[in-house]
């Protein structure tokens, strides 16, 4: 595994707050005005010092004030031009989304706004077009892994020579189909299209615990491989209130008996109800959560997708979602802090098709991405870069980051540290179909 640095951003294409740019430009305008007033004051004083030894020093101060004012004016202009560039890019992204959604009226309105803005700033429009053209393909690293990772198979005989292009074609074809279908990018108004019967939950453990202190600690609490698929922490807060934290496993099997199987994976991705989603709801309820209670949600792979759906459906208040290798990226609204860890060579994370083009989530929300293993090998076909251990390593890198957006992440996690006590519940979720099969084996078919 490599040690590629984390790339932190607020969105895939747009990671710039244009309002902040314009505010900064206005601040530099104030500096320009202040330099002008200062120059005038110094010039008045220079008239009284004409011919004296101090006159040279005063003239030097005047020139310095002029240089500072000119530099501030240049910076203000540059910031405003940059804001225009990114506004053009954002409008173009919104127009593409409207066209994809079949909203002709919105697309026409955005086209008009884009044309008007580009008409007043043709140079900035040309730069915006160049930036979009140079934007990295969100699947670039993975496609490279698919191509280079299958090359060794081509020299191992006839069968691998046939298998290699099949793997390559299937991989690239799947990514293209997903991107075209738009399933990986989920809007804030999306809701599940159907529901399924609830699975059977078994409480495996109930113990005292403590609050997590970092993103890496959250990742380490996600069930992975051992007993249990859902962990719930109940916090009795010092003010008498209660809060919860939910940790959800990734996919455990191709088919049953657990609720976190491939069938649930496919159902959720297709925006339908799943047993894994119902299991998460029931686990929260059995731990004492009621509709509207605050739940910090985290999950790996399918678990992150379940967490996204819990936040979208609105039964619980989700102040933060911490996702590791989430196959979708959902716009959870301005009240939910979204911490999204992705690996650019992870085939599961690639199902999100690059995610939203613009910034989503509460202020401070962040997408943290890196290429874990840039060197291709046969191991790429087992997707080790998607394993939770790889994401724990990325979480440790994120915790060590000095990026100012991490202040909001640390603050949101730190809210749980004020709890007077913490109770931990670990559940196992068994598929309803597996339960029926077990009962039939024990008691025979119903007569």
PDB file of C-alpha atoms in Angstrom, residues 158-356:
ATOM      1  CA  UNK A 158      -5.418 -18.571 -23.292  1.00  0.00           C
ATOM      2  CA  UNK A 159      -8.024 -18.497 -20.507  1.00  0.00           C
ATOM      3  CA  UNK A 160      -6.538 -15.521 -18.590  1.00  0.00           C
ATOM      4  CA  UNK A 161      -6.011 -13.832 -21.921  1.00  0.00           C
ATOM      5  CA  UNK A 162      -9.767 -14.024 -22.452  1.00  0.00           C
ATOM      6  CA  UNK A 163     -10.658 -13.152 -18.860  1.00  0.00           C
ATOM      7  CA  UNK A 164      -8.513  -9.999 -18.760  1.00  0.00           C
ATOM      8  CA  UNK A 165     -10.437  -8.002 -21.373  1.00  0.00           C
ATOM      9  CA  UNK A 166     -13.716  -9.261 -19.889  1.00  0.00           C
ATOM     10  CA  UNK A 167     -12.757  -7.889 -16.471  1.00  0.00           C
ATOM     11  CA  UNK A 168     -11.561  -4.661 -18.034  1.00  0.00           C
ATOM     12  CA  UNK A 169     -14.642  -4.235 -20.208  1.00  0.00           C
ATOM     13  CA  UNK A 170     -17.040  -5.107 -17.387  1.00  0.00           C
ATOM     14  CA  UNK A 171     -15.331  -2.711 -14.985  1.00  0.00           C
ATOM     15  CA  UNK A 172     -15.227   0.276 -17.317  1.00  0.00           C
ATOM     16  CA  UNK A 173     -18.684  -0.546 -18.666  1.00  0.00           C
ATOM     17  CA  UNK A 174     -20.146  -0.637 -15.156  1.00  0.00           C
ATOM     18  CA  UNK A 175     -18.638   2.730 -14.265  1.00  0.00           C
ATOM     19  CA  UNK A 176     -19.990   4.267 -17.459  1.00  0.00           C
ATOM     20  CA  UNK A 177     -23.475   2.817 -16.917  1.00  0.00           C
ATOM     21  CA  UNK A 178     -23.559   4.004 -13.302  1.00  0.00           C
ATOM     22  CA  UNK A 179     -22.512   7.504 -14.283  1.00  0.00           C
ATOM     23  CA  UNK A 180     -25.108   7.663 -17.054  1.00  0.00           C
ATOM     24  CA  UNK A 181     -27.867   6.314 -14.776  1.00  0.00           C
ATOM     25  CA  UNK A 182     -27.142   8.901 -12.101  1.00  0.00           C
ATOM     26  CA  UNK A 183     -27.749   6.415  -9.272  1.00  0.00           C
ATOM     27  CA  UNK A 184     -24.626   7.290  -7.312  1.00  0.00           C
ATOM     28  CA  UNK A 185     -25.545  10.968  -6.862  1.00  0.00           C
ATOM     29  CA  UNK A 186     -28.603  11.336  -4.630  1.00  0.00           C
ATOM     30  CA  UNK A 187     -30.549  14.575  -4.180  1.00  0.00           C
ATOM     31  CA  UNK A 188     -31.812  15.949  -0.883  1.00  0.00           C
ATOM     32  CA  UNK A 189     -35.431  15.173  -1.790  1.00  0.00           C
ATOM     33  CA  UNK A 190     -34.811  11.487  -2.596  1.00  0.00           C
ATOM     34  CA  UNK A 191     -36.819   8.951  -0.586  1.00  0.00           C
ATOM     35  CA  UNK A 192     -36.942   5.159  -0.611  1.00  0.00           C
ATOM     36  CA  UNK A 193     -39.397   3.822  -3.181  1.00  0.00           C
ATOM     37  CA  UNK A 194     -40.432   0.776  -1.191  1.00  0.00           C
ATOM     38  CA  UNK A 195     -40.011  -0.940   2.176  1.00  0.00           C
ATOM     39  CA  UNK A 196     -39.284  -4.529   3.166  1.00  0.00           C
ATOM     40  CA  UNK A 197     -40.276  -6.679   6.174  1.00  0.00           C
ATOM     41  CA  UNK A 198     -37.989  -6.105   9.170  1.00  0.00           C
ATOM     42  CA  UNK A 199     -35.184  -8.568   9.890  1.00  0.00           C
ATOM     43  CA  UNK A 200     -34.628 -10.219  13.276  1.00  0.00           C
ATOM     44  CA  UNK A 201     -32.239  -8.402  15.616  1.00  0.00           C
ATOM     45  CA  UNK A 202     -30.343 -10.114  18.411  1.00  0.00           C
ATOM     46  CA  UNK A 203     -28.693  -8.115  21.181  1.00  0.00           C
ATOM     47  CA  UNK A 204     -25.188  -9.553  21.584  1.00  0.00           C
ATOM     48  CA  UNK A 205     -23.742  -7.187  24.189  1.00  0.00           C
ATOM     49  CA  UNK A 206     -24.662  -4.221  26.386  1.00  0.00           C
ATOM     50  CA  UNK A 207     -21.734  -2.537  28.120  1.00  0.00           C
ATOM     51  CA  UNK A 208     -20.617   0.893  29.354  1.00  0.00           C
ATOM     52  CA  UNK A 209     -18.429   2.873  26.966  1.00  0.00           C
ATOM     53  CA  UNK A 210     -16.998   6.276  26.106  1.00  0.00           C
ATOM     54  CA  UNK A 211     -17.252   8.860  23.330  1.00  0.00           C
ATOM     55  CA  UNK A 212     -14.989   8.732  20.252  1.00  0.00           C
ATOM     56  CA  UNK A 213     -12.366  11.457  20.016  1.00  0.00           C
ATOM     57  CA  UNK A 214     -11.453  11.331  16.324  1.00  0.00           C
ATOM     58  CA  UNK A 215     -12.513  10.156  12.877  1.00  0.00           C
ATOM     59  CA  UNK A 216     -10.143   7.196  13.192  1.00  0.00           C
ATOM     60  CA  UNK A 217     -11.773   6.138  16.472  1.00  0.00           C
ATOM     61  CA  UNK A 218     -15.164   6.257  14.752  1.00  0.00           C
ATOM     62  CA  UNK A 219     -13.817   4.033  11.972  1.00  0.00           C
ATOM     63  CA  UNK A 220     -12.394   1.512  14.454  1.00  0.00           C
ATOM     64  CA  UNK A 221     -15.808   1.137  16.137  1.00  0.00           C
ATOM     65  CA  UNK A 222     -17.544   0.078  12.938  1.00  0.00           C
ATOM     66  CA  UNK A 223     -18.244  -3.691  13.137  1.00  0.00           C
ATOM     67  CA  UNK A 224     -16.041  -5.571  10.685  1.00  0.00           C
ATOM     68  CA  UNK A 225     -15.667  -9.325  10.388  1.00  0.00           C
ATOM     69  CA  UNK A 226     -16.508 -10.265  13.975  1.00  0.00           C
ATOM     70  CA  UNK A 227     -19.789 -10.848  15.720  1.00  0.00           C
ATOM     71  CA  UNK A 228     -22.418  -8.177  15.293  1.00  0.00           C
ATOM     72  CA  UNK A 229     -23.172  -5.846  12.405  1.00  0.00           C
ATOM     73  CA  UNK A 230     -24.561  -2.799  14.229  1.00  0.00           C
ATOM     74  CA  UNK A 231     -23.189  -0.828  17.170  1.00  0.00           C
ATOM     75  CA  UNK A 232     -25.284   1.811  18.938  1.00  0.00           C
ATOM     76  CA  UNK A 233     -23.988   4.149  21.624  1.00  0.00           C
ATOM     77  CA  UNK A 234     -26.496   5.924  23.864  1.00  0.00           C
ATOM     78  CA  UNK A 235     -25.280   9.110  25.534  1.00  0.00           C
ATOM     79  CA  UNK A 236     -26.881  10.503  28.675  1.00  0.00           C
ATOM     80  CA  UNK A 237     -25.934  14.170  28.382  1.00  0.00           C
ATOM     81  CA  UNK A 238     -25.112  16.414  31.326  1.00  0.00           C
ATOM     82  CA  UNK A 239     -28.160  18.609  30.580  1.00  0.00           C
ATOM     83  CA  UNK A 240     -30.509  15.639  30.932  1.00  0.00           C
ATOM     84  CA  UNK A 241     -30.934  15.037  27.201  1.00  0.00           C
ATOM     85  CA  UNK A 242     -29.845  12.020  25.209  1.00  0.00           C
ATOM     86  CA  UNK A 243     -27.939  11.495  22.002  1.00  0.00           C
ATOM     87  CA  UNK A 244     -26.875   8.479  19.989  1.00  0.00           C
ATOM     88  CA  UNK A 245     -24.073   7.276  17.731  1.00  0.00           C
ATOM     89  CA  UNK A 246     -24.638   4.546  15.153  1.00  0.00           C
ATOM     90  CA  UNK A 247     -21.925   2.401  13.516  1.00  0.00           C
ATOM     91  CA  UNK A 248     -22.858   0.182  10.566  1.00  0.00           C
ATOM     92  CA  UNK A 249     -20.919  -2.639   8.953  1.00  0.00           C
ATOM     93  CA  UNK A 250     -20.311  -3.047   5.264  1.00  0.00           C
ATOM     94  CA  UNK A 251     -21.599  -5.928   3.127  1.00  0.00           C
ATOM     95  CA  UNK A 252     -21.036  -9.239   4.922  1.00  0.00           C
ATOM     96  CA  UNK A 253     -22.115 -11.838   2.359  1.00  0.00           C
ATOM     97  CA  UNK A 254     -23.405 -12.440  -1.145  1.00  0.00           C
ATOM     98  CA  UNK A 255     -26.720 -13.785   0.155  1.00  0.00           C
ATOM     99  CA  UNK A 256     -28.019 -14.185   3.741  1.00  0.00           C
ATOM    100  CA  UNK A 257     -28.276 -15.068   6.487  1.00  0.00           C
ATOM    101  CA  UNK A 258     -27.239 -11.575   7.611  1.00  0.00           C
ATOM    102  CA  UNK A 259     -29.237  -8.501   6.665  1.00  0.00           C
ATOM    103  CA  UNK A 260     -26.125  -6.750   5.306  1.00  0.00           C
ATOM    104  CA  UNK A 261     -25.879  -8.900   2.181  1.00  0.00           C
ATOM    105  CA  UNK A 262     -25.547  -8.147  -1.525  1.00  0.00           C
ATOM    106  CA  UNK A 263     -29.321  -8.114  -2.017  1.00  0.00           C
ATOM    107  CA  UNK A 264     -29.651  -5.257   0.489  1.00  0.00           C
ATOM    108  CA  UNK A 265     -26.747  -3.541  -1.259  1.00  0.00           C
ATOM    109  CA  UNK A 266     -28.494  -3.634  -4.632  1.00  0.00           C
ATOM    110  CA  UNK A 267     -31.864  -2.609  -3.200  1.00  0.00           C
ATOM    111  CA  UNK A 268     -30.440   0.461  -1.493  1.00  0.00           C
ATOM    112  CA  UNK A 269     -28.414   1.516  -4.508  1.00  0.00           C
ATOM    113  CA  UNK A 270     -31.599   1.298  -6.599  1.00  0.00           C
ATOM    114  CA  UNK A 271     -33.285   3.527  -3.979  1.00  0.00           C
ATOM    115  CA  UNK A 272     -35.481   0.831  -2.496  1.00  0.00           C
ATOM    116  CA  UNK A 273     -35.884  -0.357   1.071  1.00  0.00           C
ATOM    117  CA  UNK A 274     -33.572  -3.035   2.429  1.00  0.00           C
ATOM    118  CA  UNK A 275     -33.278  -5.258   5.471  1.00  0.00           C
ATOM    119  CA  UNK A 276     -30.017  -3.523   6.414  1.00  0.00           C
ATOM    120  CA  UNK A 277     -31.828  -0.174   6.497  1.00  0.00           C
ATOM    121  CA  UNK A 278     -34.656  -1.592   8.618  1.00  0.00           C
ATOM    122  CA  UNK A 279     -32.113  -3.237  10.921  1.00  0.00           C
ATOM    123  CA  UNK A 280     -30.439   0.109  11.597  1.00  0.00           C
ATOM    124  CA  UNK A 281     -33.782   1.717  12.456  1.00  0.00           C
ATOM    125  CA  UNK A 282     -34.769  -1.109  14.779  1.00  0.00           C
ATOM    126  CA  UNK A 283     -31.370  -1.112  16.502  1.00  0.00           C
ATOM    127  CA  UNK A 284     -31.736   2.583  17.288  1.00  0.00           C
ATOM    128  CA  UNK A 285     -35.246   2.060  18.605  1.00  0.00           C
ATOM    129  CA  UNK A 286     -34.182  -0.843  20.815  1.00  0.00           C
ATOM    130  CA  UNK A 287     -31.350   1.286  22.209  1.00  0.00           C
ATOM    131  CA  UNK A 288     -33.929   3.896  23.222  1.00  0.00           C
ATOM    132  CA  UNK A 289     -33.887   6.341  20.307  1.00  0.00           C
ATOM    133  CA  UNK A 290     -37.134   8.022  19.374  1.00  0.00           C
ATOM    134  CA  UNK A 291     -38.075   9.952  16.222  1.00  0.00           C
ATOM    135  CA  UNK A 292     -36.277  13.287  16.178  1.00  0.00           C
ATOM    136  CA  UNK A 293     -33.433  12.201  18.464  1.00  0.00           C
ATOM    137  CA  UNK A 294     -29.914  13.230  17.417  1.00  0.00           C
ATOM    138  CA  UNK A 295     -27.835  10.397  15.950  1.00  0.00           C
ATOM    139  CA  UNK A 296     -24.248  10.703  14.717  1.00  0.00           C
ATOM    140  CA  UNK A 297     -24.139   8.089  11.950  1.00  0.00           C
ATOM    141  CA  UNK A 298     -21.104   6.335  10.522  1.00  0.00           C
ATOM    142  CA  UNK A 299     -20.668   3.347   8.274  1.00  0.00           C
ATOM    143  CA  UNK A 300     -18.427   1.496   5.886  1.00  0.00           C
ATOM    144  CA  UNK A 301     -19.541   0.712   2.332  1.00  0.00           C
ATOM    145  CA  UNK A 302     -23.159  -0.498   2.505  1.00  0.00           C
ATOM    146  CA  UNK A 303     -23.305   0.802   6.078  1.00  0.00           C
ATOM    147  CA  UNK A 304     -22.465   4.300   4.847  1.00  0.00           C
ATOM    148  CA  UNK A 305     -25.225   4.009   2.247  1.00  0.00           C
ATOM    149  CA  UNK A 306     -27.678   2.971   4.984  1.00  0.00           C
ATOM    150  CA  UNK A 307     -26.536   5.988   7.007  1.00  0.00           C
ATOM    151  CA  UNK A 308     -27.177   8.295   4.061  1.00  0.00           C
ATOM    152  CA  UNK A 309     -30.686   6.911   3.754  1.00  0.00           C
ATOM    153  CA  UNK A 310     -31.383   7.319   7.491  1.00  0.00           C
ATOM    154  CA  UNK A 311     -30.495  10.989   7.191  1.00  0.00           C
ATOM    155  CA  UNK A 312     -32.586  11.479   4.040  1.00  0.00           C
ATOM    156  CA  UNK A 313     -35.695   9.759   5.363  1.00  0.00           C
ATOM    157  CA  UNK A 314     -35.776  12.166   8.316  1.00  0.00           C
ATOM    158  CA  UNK A 315     -36.965   9.876  11.096  1.00  0.00           C
ATOM    159  CA  UNK A 316     -33.956  10.882  13.192  1.00  0.00           C
ATOM    160  CA  UNK A 317     -31.935  14.096  13.368  1.00  0.00           C
ATOM    161  CA  UNK A 318     -28.511  13.340  11.878  1.00  0.00           C
ATOM    162  CA  UNK A 319     -26.077  16.136  12.818  1.00  0.00           C
ATOM    163  CA  UNK A 320     -23.175  14.297  11.148  1.00  0.00           C
ATOM    164  CA  UNK A 321     -22.577  11.429   8.739  1.00  0.00           C
ATOM    165  CA  UNK A 322     -19.084   9.939   8.563  1.00  0.00           C
ATOM    166  CA  UNK A 323     -18.844   7.601   5.564  1.00  0.00           C
ATOM    167  CA  UNK A 324     -16.022   5.293   4.500  1.00  0.00           C
ATOM    168  CA  UNK A 325     -16.171   4.027   0.902  1.00  0.00           C
ATOM    169  CA  UNK A 326     -19.810   5.029   0.445  1.00  0.00           C
ATOM    170  CA  UNK A 327     -21.160   3.828  -2.950  1.00  0.00           C
ATOM    171  CA  UNK A 328     -23.403   6.910  -3.107  1.00  0.00           C
ATOM    172  CA  UNK A 329     -23.067  10.562  -2.218  1.00  0.00           C
ATOM    173  CA  UNK A 330     -26.305  12.060  -0.950  1.00  0.00           C
ATOM    174  CA  UNK A 331     -27.063  15.723  -0.382  1.00  0.00           C
ATOM    175  CA  UNK A 332     -28.241  15.555   3.229  1.00  0.00           C
ATOM    176  CA  UNK A 333     -28.948  19.264   3.554  1.00  0.00           C
ATOM    177  CA  UNK A 334     -27.309  22.184   5.292  1.00  0.00           C
ATOM    178  CA  UNK A 335     -27.875  20.799   8.819  1.00  0.00           C
ATOM    179  CA  UNK A 336     -25.802  17.629   8.427  1.00  0.00           C
ATOM    180  CA  UNK A 337     -22.016  17.746   8.506  1.00  0.00           C
ATOM    181  CA  UNK A 338     -20.806  15.281   5.890  1.00  0.00           C
ATOM    182  CA  UNK A 339     -17.384  13.687   6.258  1.00  0.00           C
ATOM    183  CA  UNK A 340     -16.818  11.530   3.202  1.00  0.00           C
ATOM    184  CA  UNK A 341     -13.649   9.407   2.963  1.00  0.00           C
ATOM    185  CA  UNK A 342     -13.029   7.910  -0.474  1.00  0.00           C
ATOM    186  CA  UNK A 343     -10.224   6.115  -2.262  1.00  0.00           C
ATOM    187  CA  UNK A 344      -9.864   7.005  -5.928  1.00  0.00           C
ATOM    188  CA  UNK A 345      -8.868   3.387  -6.715  1.00  0.00           C
ATOM    189  CA  UNK A 346     -11.792   1.899  -4.754  1.00  0.00           C
ATOM    190  CA  UNK A 347     -14.357   0.317  -7.135  1.00  0.00           C
ATOM    191  CA  UNK A 348     -17.161   0.659  -4.568  1.00  0.00           C
ATOM    192  CA  UNK A 349     -16.575   4.366  -3.943  1.00  0.00           C
ATOM    193  CA  UNK A 350     -16.466   4.794  -7.735  1.00  0.00           C
ATOM    194  CA  UNK A 351     -20.159   3.863  -7.852  1.00  0.00           C
ATOM    195  CA  UNK A 352     -20.868   7.383  -6.575  1.00  0.00           C
ATOM    196  CA  UNK A 353     -19.773   8.540 -10.050  1.00  0.00           C
ATOM    197  CA  UNK A 354     -17.676  11.386  -8.669  1.00  0.00           C
ATOM    198  CA  UNK A 355     -20.332  12.693  -6.311  1.00  0.00           C
ATOM    199  CA  UNK A 356     -22.036  16.072  -6.404  1.00  0.00           C
TER     200      UNK A 356
END
